[in-house]
XYZ file of C-alpha atoms in Angstrom:
284
model
C 142.055 131.633 151.570
C 140.936 129.115 154.227
C 137.223 129.908 153.958
C 137.317 129.632 150.159
C 139.386 126.446 150.413
C 136.608 125.015 152.588
C 133.979 126.097 150.043
C 135.933 124.567 147.160
C 136.575 121.355 149.113
C 132.994 120.900 150.300
C 131.260 121.754 147.030
C 133.943 120.051 144.939
C 133.645 116.832 146.936
C 129.872 116.841 146.479
C 130.386 117.050 142.714
C 133.184 114.456 142.836
C 130.932 112.038 144.724
C 128.193 112.458 142.127
C 130.664 111.828 139.284
C 132.095 108.798 141.106
C 128.635 107.286 141.669
C 127.571 107.865 138.055
C 130.724 106.378 136.535
C 130.964 103.475 138.980
C 127.368 102.453 138.255
C 127.825 102.612 134.477
C 130.931 100.426 134.809
C 129.166 98.046 137.203
C 126.296 97.359 134.759
C 128.856 96.882 131.963
C 127.718 99.834 129.840
C 131.103 101.448 129.321
C 129.892 102.547 125.896
C 127.829 105.195 127.703
C 130.727 106.715 129.647
C 131.202 109.289 126.900
C 127.645 110.542 127.534
C 128.394 110.963 131.223
C 131.635 112.863 130.573
C 129.908 115.079 128.006
C 127.284 116.082 130.573
C 130.005 116.723 133.164
C 131.997 118.836 130.707
C 128.956 120.948 129.817
C 128.242 121.482 133.521
C 131.826 122.653 134.140
C 131.615 125.055 131.184
C 128.349 126.441 132.559
C 129.918 127.064 135.978
C 132.964 128.759 134.409
C 130.693 130.876 132.214
C 128.641 132.021 135.185
C 131.835 132.863 137.071
C 133.093 134.925 134.123
C 129.766 136.781 133.808
C 129.742 137.571 137.518
C 133.354 138.757 137.416
C 133.365 140.860 134.258
C 129.689 141.646 133.738
C 129.609 144.630 136.121
C 132.506 146.528 134.543
C 131.467 149.987 133.364
C 128.553 150.253 135.789
C 128.282 152.976 138.423
C 129.464 152.305 141.966
C 125.895 152.126 143.273
C 124.877 149.676 140.548
C 127.883 147.433 141.252
C 127.129 147.451 144.982
C 123.447 146.691 144.350
C 124.271 143.747 142.078
C 126.884 142.458 144.516
C 124.481 142.696 147.445
C 121.635 140.932 145.651
C 123.888 138.133 144.387
C 125.386 137.664 147.861
C 121.898 137.174 149.296
C 121.025 134.736 146.481
C 124.276 132.840 147.092
C 123.469 132.561 150.800
C 119.990 131.201 150.038
C 121.395 128.747 147.484
C 124.083 127.414 149.820
C 121.653 127.119 152.733
C 119.282 125.063 150.594
C 122.116 122.825 149.357
C 123.480 122.254 152.871
C 120.106 120.998 154.083
C 119.497 119.110 150.825
C 122.748 117.197 151.234
C 121.989 116.540 154.903
C 118.683 114.977 153.863
C 119.805 113.240 150.659
C 123.342 112.053 151.398
C 122.203 108.719 152.835
C 120.314 107.794 149.651
C 122.249 109.818 147.063
C 123.491 106.658 145.361
C 119.983 105.258 145.016
C 118.624 108.524 143.589
C 121.378 108.745 140.954
C 121.096 105.046 140.059
C 117.375 105.489 139.538
C 117.947 108.469 137.234
C 120.445 106.466 135.185
C 118.114 103.477 134.864
C 115.416 105.730 133.385
C 117.721 106.772 130.524
C 119.486 103.518 129.629
C 117.150 102.622 126.772
C 118.245 103.382 123.204
C 121.415 105.376 122.667
C 121.476 106.698 126.229
C 121.704 110.394 125.314
C 119.456 111.145 128.281
C 122.479 110.390 130.472
C 124.015 113.654 129.240
C 121.123 115.478 130.883
C 121.405 113.378 134.066
C 125.118 114.183 134.460
C 124.650 117.818 133.408
C 121.889 118.476 135.950
C 123.563 116.545 138.774
C 126.970 118.212 138.393
C 125.686 121.546 137.063
C 123.705 122.195 140.226
C 126.900 121.882 142.258
C 128.860 123.966 139.740
C 126.402 126.865 139.726
C 126.274 126.914 143.509
C 130.069 126.795 143.751
C 130.596 129.595 141.209
C 128.020 131.862 142.836
C 129.138 131.290 146.412
C 132.848 131.568 145.675
C 132.232 134.812 143.775
C 130.242 136.226 146.694
C 132.856 135.071 149.236
C 135.692 136.588 147.185
C 133.806 139.880 146.950
C 133.238 139.841 150.711
C 136.951 139.494 151.482
C 137.937 142.425 149.260
C 140.801 140.357 147.835
C 141.138 138.322 144.652
C 144.289 136.210 144.392
C 144.322 134.369 147.719
C 140.579 133.543 147.871
C 140.590 132.228 144.296
C 143.775 130.264 145.018
C 142.155 128.789 148.123
C 139.021 127.798 146.212
C 141.118 126.264 143.431
C 143.170 124.241 145.903
C 139.971 123.071 147.576
C 138.522 121.887 144.260
C 141.783 120.120 143.353
C 141.796 118.415 146.756
C 138.201 117.320 146.165
C 139.115 115.885 142.754
C 141.965 113.931 144.341
C 139.695 112.627 147.109
C 137.098 111.648 144.515
C 139.651 109.608 142.596
C 140.848 107.911 145.799
C 137.246 107.087 146.731
C 136.564 105.661 143.266
C 139.684 103.516 143.343
C 138.826 102.224 146.814
C 142.026 103.607 148.351
C 140.206 105.947 150.756
C 137.225 105.701 153.075
C 135.537 108.818 154.473
C 132.729 109.089 156.981
C 130.682 111.278 154.632
C 127.934 111.868 157.167
C 130.350 113.485 159.626
C 132.184 115.313 156.843
C 129.050 116.958 155.466
C 127.766 117.712 158.970
C 130.910 119.543 160.095
C 131.525 121.343 156.806
C 127.826 122.195 156.549
C 127.925 123.886 159.952
C 131.068 125.783 158.965
C 129.500 126.877 155.670
C 126.471 128.259 157.497
C 128.778 130.534 159.508
C 130.630 131.579 156.348
C 127.306 132.153 154.583
C 126.217 134.385 157.460
C 129.229 136.604 156.780
C 128.439 136.674 153.051
C 124.843 137.622 153.839
C 125.948 140.452 156.136
C 128.348 141.644 153.441
C 125.472 141.631 150.945
C 123.419 143.789 153.290
C 126.354 146.201 153.610
C 126.583 146.399 149.817
C 122.903 147.279 149.611
C 123.446 149.941 152.268
C 126.284 151.447 150.245
C 124.053 151.376 147.167
C 121.459 153.412 149.083
C 118.838 150.655 148.893
C 118.915 149.831 152.611
C 119.273 152.434 155.387
C 121.647 152.604 158.345
C 125.045 152.715 156.632
C 126.504 154.984 159.327
C 124.634 153.486 162.304
C 127.313 151.222 163.727
C 126.601 148.473 166.236
C 130.305 148.423 167.106
C 133.623 149.646 165.763
C 136.640 147.732 167.033
C 139.001 148.881 164.274
C 141.413 150.207 166.900
C 141.597 146.769 168.569
C 141.325 144.674 165.408
C 142.856 146.704 162.557
C 141.545 145.461 159.187
C 145.106 145.307 157.799
C 146.493 143.248 160.730
C 147.123 139.533 160.370
C 144.369 138.631 162.825
C 141.979 141.129 161.231
C 142.713 139.553 157.847
C 142.227 136.073 159.345
C 138.823 136.984 160.791
C 137.801 138.673 157.559
C 138.902 135.722 155.443
C 137.338 132.975 157.560
C 134.216 134.603 159.022
C 133.858 137.733 156.844
C 134.122 139.672 160.108
C 134.054 143.446 159.726
C 135.564 145.526 162.586
C 133.017 148.253 161.802
C 129.621 146.557 161.604
C 126.304 148.335 161.185
C 123.266 147.493 163.269
C 121.465 146.046 160.274
C 124.426 143.795 159.395
C 124.643 142.501 162.978
C 120.900 141.877 163.222
C 120.799 140.056 159.867
C 123.829 137.926 160.783
C 122.308 136.866 164.107
C 118.842 136.342 162.590
C 120.352 134.002 159.991
C 123.164 132.137 161.765
C 121.548 131.387 165.137
C 118.286 129.754 163.953
C 119.806 128.184 160.816
C 122.709 126.605 162.695
C 120.395 125.442 165.490
C 117.994 123.769 163.032
C 120.918 122.204 161.165
C 122.420 120.725 164.346
C 119.056 119.403 165.517
C 118.340 117.790 162.139
C 121.824 116.271 161.904
C 121.539 114.734 165.379
C 118.058 113.460 164.634
C 119.336 111.827 161.468
C 122.073 109.962 163.398
C 119.701 108.427 165.921
C 119.335 104.655 165.408
C 115.917 103.515 164.305
C 113.997 101.810 167.120
C 113.841 98.043 166.901
C 110.465 96.706 165.801
C 108.289 95.436 168.603
C 108.033 91.641 168.774
C 104.868 90.271 167.264
C 102.271 89.322 169.843
C 101.821 85.578 170.181
C 98.442 84.116 169.366
C 96.358 83.200 172.395
C 96.396 79.551 173.301
C 92.956 78.002 173.269
C 92.064 74.965 175.245
């Protein structure tokens, strides 16, 4: 529940920030007549995300076990790649996100403004697709349904509430620190989803090594214990992990997290002050 709450909160707040920036700018330039276009694009993006979630959930019914595992493994790997790209994209773009969105709006203000539907749809839809795919993969990795979905839903609702507070000016958040810390946490969660995807492909017979275990600590950390459930829910930790799962997890998490931390620290460094202009030589 906690890991999916974090996913819902992080991805939901990204979408809420985009919606807040779009609406606030339209209001600021006194074009409230175009708000309906913005909300239409947002609504279409939400429907797209819900549709993708429904397809992922119900689309594999009736397939063989191997086919379901193969699809689950492939989608888990895609979800990991998508989330990794979005984490670094937000790290790079967050400082100028407002300017990028304002520029996109300005390009579509002429005429009836129907282009704003596309602007809102693409901006919010990107977050919605990522959220639907990653939450589905994370839910599959936990082996549960109710609590992960409840956690993700609560995270999204929290994000909506924070978005409204930000829009109304009642709340201030250091977004740079927020996205840095949650981005690092998501990389660890994504590593577990990736390892789970590899395990699915092993069970489907696509990848080898299903019975070659790197470690089996099921006797120390029973999967049905509270701490086993906690580790599974937050880190997608499996007490019985194959060599391939362990290698893939380390090969993803260690370099990705290191690069993310280095880039985030580099982005926080103050720009050096410009050197004083050299004075013109004094001639006699």
